[in-house]
Short mmCIF file of C-alpha atoms in Angstrom, two decimals:
data_model
loop_
_atom_site.label_atom_id
_atom_site.label_comp_id
_atom_site.label_asym_id
_atom_site.label_seq_id
_atom_site.Cartn_x
_atom_site.Cartn_y
_atom_site.Cartn_z
CA MET A 6 58.54 74.89 140.85
CA SER A 7 59.15 78.31 141.72
CA SER A 8 59.93 81.18 139.42
CA ALA A 9 61.84 84.25 140.29
CA LEU A 10 59.08 86.50 140.08
CA ASP A 11 57.03 83.86 142.44
CA ASP A 12 59.94 83.95 144.99
CA ALA A 13 60.34 87.89 144.72
CA ARG A 14 56.30 87.87 145.88
CA THR A 15 56.94 85.80 148.78
CA GLY A 16 60.02 87.64 149.76
CA PHE A 17 57.94 90.99 149.82
CA SER A 18 54.98 89.30 151.54
CA ASP A 19 57.45 88.21 154.25
CA ILE A 20 58.95 91.69 154.55
CA TRP A 21 55.94 93.97 154.28
CA PRO A 22 55.22 94.07 157.99
CA ALA A 23 58.85 94.89 159.05
CA MET A 24 58.39 97.71 155.99
CA LEU A 25 55.41 99.37 157.69
CA ALA A 26 56.87 99.09 161.10
CA ALA A 27 60.21 101.31 159.94
CA ALA A 28 58.06 104.07 158.17
CA PRO A 29 57.24 106.14 161.19
CA PHE A 30 60.93 105.43 162.54
CA ALA A 31 62.38 106.67 159.16
CA LEU A 32 59.92 109.97 158.97
CA LEU A 33 61.15 110.51 162.78
CA PHE A 34 64.95 109.81 161.74
CA GLY A 35 64.39 112.40 158.96
CA ALA A 36 62.87 114.88 161.05
CA LEU A 37 65.68 114.63 163.64
CA ALA A 38 68.45 115.01 161.15
CA ALA A 39 67.16 117.93 159.44
CA GLY A 40 67.14 119.47 163.15
CA LYS A 41 70.36 118.64 163.30
CA GLY A 42 71.13 120.98 160.13
CA LEU A 43 71.24 117.98 157.60
CA SER A 44 69.72 118.89 153.94
CA PRO A 45 66.98 116.44 152.74
CA LEU A 46 69.77 115.33 150.03
CA GLU A 47 72.55 114.48 152.70
CA VAL A 48 69.64 112.59 154.60
CA PHE A 49 68.69 110.71 151.14
CA LEU A 50 72.55 109.94 150.69
CA MET A 51 72.79 108.53 154.03
CA SER A 52 69.98 106.14 154.04
CA ALA A 53 71.07 104.88 150.27
CA LEU A 54 75.06 104.35 150.90
CA VAL A 55 74.85 103.47 154.73
CA PHE A 56 71.27 102.12 155.32
CA ALA A 57 71.63 101.19 158.74
CA GLY A 58 68.83 102.37 161.27
CA GLY A 59 70.63 102.38 164.51
CA ALA A 60 73.88 103.56 163.33
CA GLN A 61 71.95 106.36 161.34
CA PHE A 62 70.46 107.75 164.47
CA ALA A 63 73.83 107.30 166.69
CA ALA A 64 75.40 109.31 163.87
CA VAL A 65 72.61 111.98 163.89
CA GLU A 66 72.61 112.57 167.75
CA LEU A 67 76.38 112.94 167.60
CA TRP A 68 76.28 115.31 164.72
CA ALA A 69 77.61 118.96 164.95
CA THR A 70 78.72 121.91 162.84
CA PRO A 71 81.19 121.09 161.68
CA ALA A 72 80.63 117.30 161.44
CA PRO A 73 83.23 115.41 163.85
CA VAL A 74 83.87 112.83 161.13
CA ALA A 75 86.25 110.57 162.89
CA ALA A 76 83.72 109.84 165.85
CA LEU A 77 80.96 109.11 163.42
CA ILE A 78 82.79 106.94 161.33
CA PHE A 79 84.03 105.28 164.65
CA SER A 80 80.66 104.94 166.26
CA THR A 81 79.19 103.75 162.75
CA LEU A 82 81.67 100.73 162.41
CA LEU A 83 81.11 99.37 166.08
CA ILE A 84 77.48 99.68 165.80
CA ASN A 85 77.28 97.89 162.57
CA ALA A 86 79.94 95.31 163.71
CA ARG A 87 77.36 92.64 164.67
CA HIS A 88 76.90 92.44 160.56
CA VAL A 89 80.30 90.74 160.57
CA LEU A 90 78.60 87.89 162.30
CA MET A 91 75.53 87.91 160.20
CA GLY A 92 77.06 87.69 156.87
CA THR A 93 79.39 84.99 158.33
CA SER A 94 76.27 82.93 158.83
CA LEU A 95 74.38 84.17 155.91
CA VAL A 96 77.17 84.04 152.95
CA PRO A 97 77.13 79.64 153.11
CA LYS A 98 73.48 79.95 152.23
CA LEU A 99 73.80 82.15 148.81
CA ASP A 100 74.80 79.51 146.71
CA GLY A 101 71.90 80.44 143.71
CA PHE A 102 73.68 83.98 143.80
CA ALA A 103 76.16 85.27 141.25
CA PRO A 104 79.01 87.10 142.43
CA TRP A 105 77.66 90.39 141.73
CA GLN A 106 74.30 89.55 143.30
CA LYS A 107 76.27 89.01 146.48
CA TRP A 108 78.28 92.05 146.52
CA LEU A 109 75.18 94.03 145.40
CA GLY A 110 72.84 92.37 147.63
CA LEU A 111 74.87 92.21 150.86
CA ALA A 112 74.98 95.94 150.62
CA TYR A 113 71.38 96.19 151.80
CA MET A 114 71.92 92.99 154.59
CA ALA A 115 70.05 94.60 157.35
CA ASP A 116 68.47 92.74 160.67
CA GLU A 117 65.05 92.24 159.44
CA ASN A 118 65.95 91.16 156.16
CA TRP A 119 69.04 89.02 157.54
CA ALA A 120 66.51 87.50 159.96
CA LEU A 121 63.81 86.27 157.51
CA ALA A 122 66.30 84.93 155.39
CA GLU A 123 68.00 82.96 157.77
CA LYS A 124 64.28 81.88 158.52
CA ARG A 125 63.81 81.08 154.71
CA ALA A 126 67.03 78.98 154.67
CA ARG A 127 66.05 76.63 157.08
CA THR A 128 63.22 75.17 154.89
CA GLN A 129 64.40 76.04 151.03
CA PRO A 130 67.63 77.14 149.45
CA LEU A 131 67.67 81.30 149.06
CA THR A 132 66.98 82.46 145.62
CA PRO A 133 68.20 85.91 144.66
CA GLY A 134 64.71 86.36 143.68
CA TYR A 135 63.43 85.97 147.23
CA TRP A 136 66.29 88.19 148.43
CA PHE A 137 65.91 91.35 145.94
CA GLY A 138 61.95 90.76 146.31
CA MET A 139 62.63 91.73 150.27
CA ILE A 140 65.34 94.20 149.99
CA VAL A 141 64.16 96.41 146.78
CA PRO A 142 60.87 97.52 148.62
CA PHE A 143 62.17 97.77 152.10
CA VAL A 144 65.23 99.92 151.05
CA GLY A 145 63.04 102.20 148.90
CA CYS A 146 60.69 102.59 151.74
CA TRP A 147 63.43 103.65 153.80
CA LEU A 148 64.75 106.09 151.07
CA MET A 149 61.30 107.75 150.50
CA MET A 150 60.28 107.99 154.24
CA THR A 151 63.78 109.36 155.87
CA THR A 152 63.75 112.25 152.98
CA LEU A 153 60.10 112.99 153.26
CA GLY A 154 60.86 113.35 157.17
CA ALA A 155 63.67 115.55 156.46
CA VAL A 156 61.49 117.94 154.28
CA VAL A 157 58.66 118.29 156.27
CA GLY A 158 60.60 118.12 159.70
CA PRO A 159 61.69 121.92 159.93
CA ALA A 160 57.92 123.10 159.61
CA LEU A 161 57.48 121.47 162.63
CA GLY A 162 59.17 124.12 164.59
CA ASP A 163 61.52 123.82 167.93
CA PRO A 164 61.89 120.22 168.47
CA ARG A 165 62.40 120.64 171.96
CA ARG A 166 59.00 121.57 172.51
CA PHE A 167 57.63 118.43 171.53
CA GLY A 168 60.21 116.58 173.56
CA ALA A 169 61.31 115.61 170.15
CA ASP A 170 65.18 116.09 171.37
CA PHE A 171 64.64 113.13 173.92
CA ALA A 172 63.45 111.02 171.12
CA PHE A 173 66.92 109.58 170.51
CA THR A 174 67.41 108.44 174.23
CA ALA A 175 63.70 106.85 174.21
CA ILE A 176 64.85 105.11 170.75
CA PHE A 177 68.07 103.82 172.37
CA ILE A 178 66.54 102.37 175.05
CA ALA A 179 64.03 100.90 173.07
CA LEU A 180 66.48 99.47 170.80
CA THR A 181 68.70 98.25 173.84
CA ALA A 182 65.52 96.48 174.54
CA ALA A 183 65.49 94.81 171.47
CA PHE A 184 69.06 93.53 171.96
CA TRP A 185 68.50 92.43 175.36
CA LYS A 186 70.27 89.31 176.30
CA GLY A 187 69.76 88.79 180.12
CA ARG A 188 72.11 89.53 182.81
CA VAL A 189 75.26 89.92 180.48
CA THR A 190 72.98 92.87 179.02
CA ALA A 191 72.52 94.46 182.18
CA TRP A 192 76.09 94.53 182.93
CA THR A 193 76.96 95.93 179.54
CA VAL A 194 74.67 98.69 179.78
CA ALA A 195 75.49 99.72 183.40
CA ALA A 196 78.85 100.07 182.79
CA SER A 197 78.85 101.45 179.58
CA GLY A 198 76.16 104.18 180.88
CA ILE A 199 78.22 104.95 184.03
CA ALA A 200 81.79 105.23 182.12
CA SER A 201 80.31 107.30 179.10
CA ALA A 202 78.33 109.67 181.51
CA LEU A 203 81.32 110.31 183.64
CA THR A 204 83.80 110.82 180.91
CA TYR A 205 81.36 113.26 179.29
CA ARG A 206 81.49 115.36 182.46
CA LEU A 207 85.63 114.95 182.80
CA ALA A 208 86.86 114.87 179.34
CA GLY A 209 83.82 116.02 177.09
CA PRO A 210 82.50 114.64 173.51
CA PRO A 211 82.99 112.50 171.66
CA TRP A 212 85.37 110.94 173.96
CA HIS A 213 82.09 109.59 175.86
CA VAL A 214 81.30 107.06 173.14
CA LEU A 215 84.67 105.31 172.91
CA ALA A 216 84.85 105.13 176.87
CA GLY A 217 81.45 103.86 177.22
CA ALA A 218 81.39 101.36 174.44
CA LEU A 219 85.01 99.59 175.86
CA CYS A 220 83.65 99.50 179.29
CA GLY A 221 80.30 97.89 178.26
CA LEU A 222 82.54 95.25 175.96
CA ALA A 223 84.63 94.31 179.10
CA ALA A 224 81.80 94.23 181.29
CA ALA A 225 80.15 91.72 178.67
CA TRP A 226 83.29 89.98 178.44
CA LEU A 227 83.81 89.79 182.42
CA SER A 228 80.35 88.47 183.31
CA ALA A 229 80.23 85.80 180.49
CA GLY A 230 83.53 84.10 181.67
CA SER A 231 82.03 82.50 184.68
CA ASP A 232 78.89 81.01 182.75
CA ALA A 233 79.80 81.43 179.08
CA VAL A 234 77.94 78.55 177.92
CA VAL A 235 74.49 79.63 179.00
CA ALA A 236 75.16 83.07 177.79
CA THR A 237 75.72 81.41 174.33
CA GLU A 238 72.74 79.68 174.81
CA GLU A 239 70.89 82.73 175.46
CA ALA A 240 72.00 84.39 172.36
CA ALA A 241 70.62 81.44 170.26
CA MET B 5 69.78 121.03 148.02
CA ALA B 6 72.73 121.71 150.05
CA LEU B 7 75.56 119.37 150.22
CA ASP B 8 78.37 119.81 152.72
CA THR B 9 81.98 118.75 151.96
CA LEU B 10 82.76 117.62 155.47
CA ASN B 11 79.18 116.12 155.98
CA LEU B 12 79.52 114.31 152.58
CA LEU B 13 82.88 113.13 153.98
CA ALA B 14 81.30 111.53 157.03
CA ILE B 15 78.46 109.74 155.09
CA LEU B 16 80.70 108.29 152.69
CA GLY B 17 83.45 107.13 155.68
CA MET B 18 80.29 105.80 157.32
CA ALA B 19 79.07 104.12 154.10
CA VAL B 20 82.69 102.47 153.62
CA VAL B 21 82.83 101.05 156.91
CA THR B 22 79.24 99.51 156.81
CA TYR B 23 79.93 98.19 153.56
CA ALA B 24 82.95 96.48 154.92
CA THR B 25 81.10 94.80 157.69
CA ARG B 26 78.38 93.55 155.72
CA VAL B 27 80.72 91.65 153.26
CA ALA B 28 83.13 90.32 155.45
CA GLY B 29 81.24 87.30 155.65
CA LEU B 30 82.55 86.40 151.87
CA ALA B 31 85.84 86.43 153.30
CA LEU B 32 84.95 84.76 156.67
CA ALA B 33 82.46 82.44 156.12
CA GLY B 34 83.66 78.91 157.34
CA ARG B 35 86.77 80.22 158.99
CA PHE B 36 85.13 82.00 162.43
CA ASP B 37 85.18 80.11 165.39
CA LEU B 38 84.36 82.60 168.48
CA SER B 39 85.09 81.60 171.99
CA PRO B 40 81.92 81.72 173.79
CA ARG B 41 83.28 84.73 175.61
CA ALA B 42 84.31 86.62 172.84
CA GLN B 43 80.82 85.85 171.12
CA ALA B 44 79.38 87.61 174.09
CA ALA B 45 81.28 90.65 174.00
CA PHE B 46 80.55 90.77 170.38
CA ASP B 47 76.85 90.20 170.84
CA ALA B 48 76.92 93.27 173.52
CA ILE B 49 78.59 95.71 171.13
CA PRO B 50 75.01 97.38 170.16
CA PRO B 51 74.00 98.05 173.40
CA ALA B 52 77.23 99.13 174.56
CA VAL B 53 77.70 101.77 171.82
CA LEU B 54 73.70 102.79 171.97
CA ILE B 55 73.81 103.59 175.92
CA ALA B 56 77.38 105.15 175.62
CA VAL B 57 75.80 107.32 172.97
CA ILE B 58 72.99 108.39 175.12
CA ALA B 59 74.07 108.20 178.32
CA PRO B 60 74.86 112.03 178.95
CA SER B 61 71.59 113.18 177.76
CA ALA B 62 69.75 110.75 179.95
CA LEU B 63 72.17 110.68 183.22
CA ALA B 64 73.65 114.41 182.89
CA THR B 65 71.24 116.84 181.85
CA GLY B 66 68.90 117.12 184.47
CA TRP B 67 66.31 115.21 186.55
CA PRO B 68 63.46 115.06 184.28
CA GLU B 69 65.38 113.61 181.58
CA THR B 70 66.93 110.90 184.06
CA ALA B 71 63.29 110.40 185.35
CA ALA B 72 62.18 109.99 182.09
CA ALA B 73 64.86 107.47 180.75
CA ALA B 74 63.81 105.41 183.70
CA VAL B 75 60.30 105.45 183.01
CA THR B 76 61.24 104.72 179.15
CA ALA B 77 63.20 101.69 180.26
CA LEU B 78 60.28 100.16 182.07
CA ALA B 79 58.06 100.87 179.19
CA ALA B 80 60.79 99.16 177.22
CA THR B 81 60.17 95.69 179.10
CA ARG B 82 56.51 95.42 177.95
CA LEU B 83 55.38 97.76 175.14
CA PRO B 84 56.21 97.74 171.26
CA PHE B 85 59.08 99.72 169.95
CA LEU B 86 57.07 102.98 168.81
CA ALA B 87 54.89 103.09 171.95
CA VAL B 88 57.97 103.03 173.74
CA VAL B 89 59.73 106.01 172.19
CA ALA B 90 55.83 107.70 172.81
CA VAL B 91 55.76 106.92 176.28
CA GLY B 92 59.60 108.39 176.98
CA VAL B 93 58.66 111.61 174.63
CA ILE B 94 55.55 112.42 176.79
CA ALA B 95 57.19 111.45 180.07
CA VAL B 96 59.73 114.12 179.08
CA VAL B 97 57.58 117.02 178.48
CA GLY B 98 55.53 116.33 181.22
CA LEU B 99 58.26 116.18 183.58
CA ARG B 100 59.81 119.28 182.53
CA ALA B 101 56.41 121.10 182.74
CA VAL B 102 56.44 120.43 186.24
CA VAL B 103 59.90 122.22 186.97
#
């Protein structure tokens, strides 16, 4: 016997540690976005409509005036392509959801709440109460903290003084470690890094993103070839 | 509250492609069977793109940035997320001061 409210409470108690962990990350995102000339309203809209941490950081790193629209959309698409696989795995577990709850709920599927939902689905059916109990506070916190970061960011002065211009590099290295799956990732990182740095020198931005990403994927494909079964087991 | 047209266009474009990746599972669930090799390439997309975005600032800016990136990578093997970022930022400030 579990009411929707009980399920929502369980969802909240499962998500809050991830919510707290994302809060400083959100503040930093807002401050860096403001440093690139984005207004608090633009930061709020991006967080509300895109809501994807890694892709948002990548976009702000690439951001310039005027905005390189095609490069921003392309890098966002690539970074979020993993959502296709996450959704394919999650959708069969959403039988208790009305169609509108699926279309709305999936708009806020992120790594953290996806992982928690997959874990919960192993022991009991996923309910809309549980899902929305997770995503409503999680999204609310992300919106509030990123916007706050954009408001207070400019007051901090020249970001280079605090090494904040290097924060992206450090964040992306840390994110890459979170996605680490052994030997295949090592080849991916080496190929992507070298191809991107060379292309940046020879052809300039934004081509380095495309060249690096494609070389990284090719390296993953090639290095997974000889023992693909092992690579899949590592991934699972 | 400034809202630049080109910025708004970029944000809307990012939102559309992201939403498409999130709801694609509604159409694909049950009929998607990747080979292990394709699965490995798919899994490699986030690190490949993340590294492609930062490689110029890590490898083609100057030696303090490159050395700080190496320190950060080392920290990433053992520390939690925010500690890794802190180590990287402190390292670059320190190394730039030495130059």
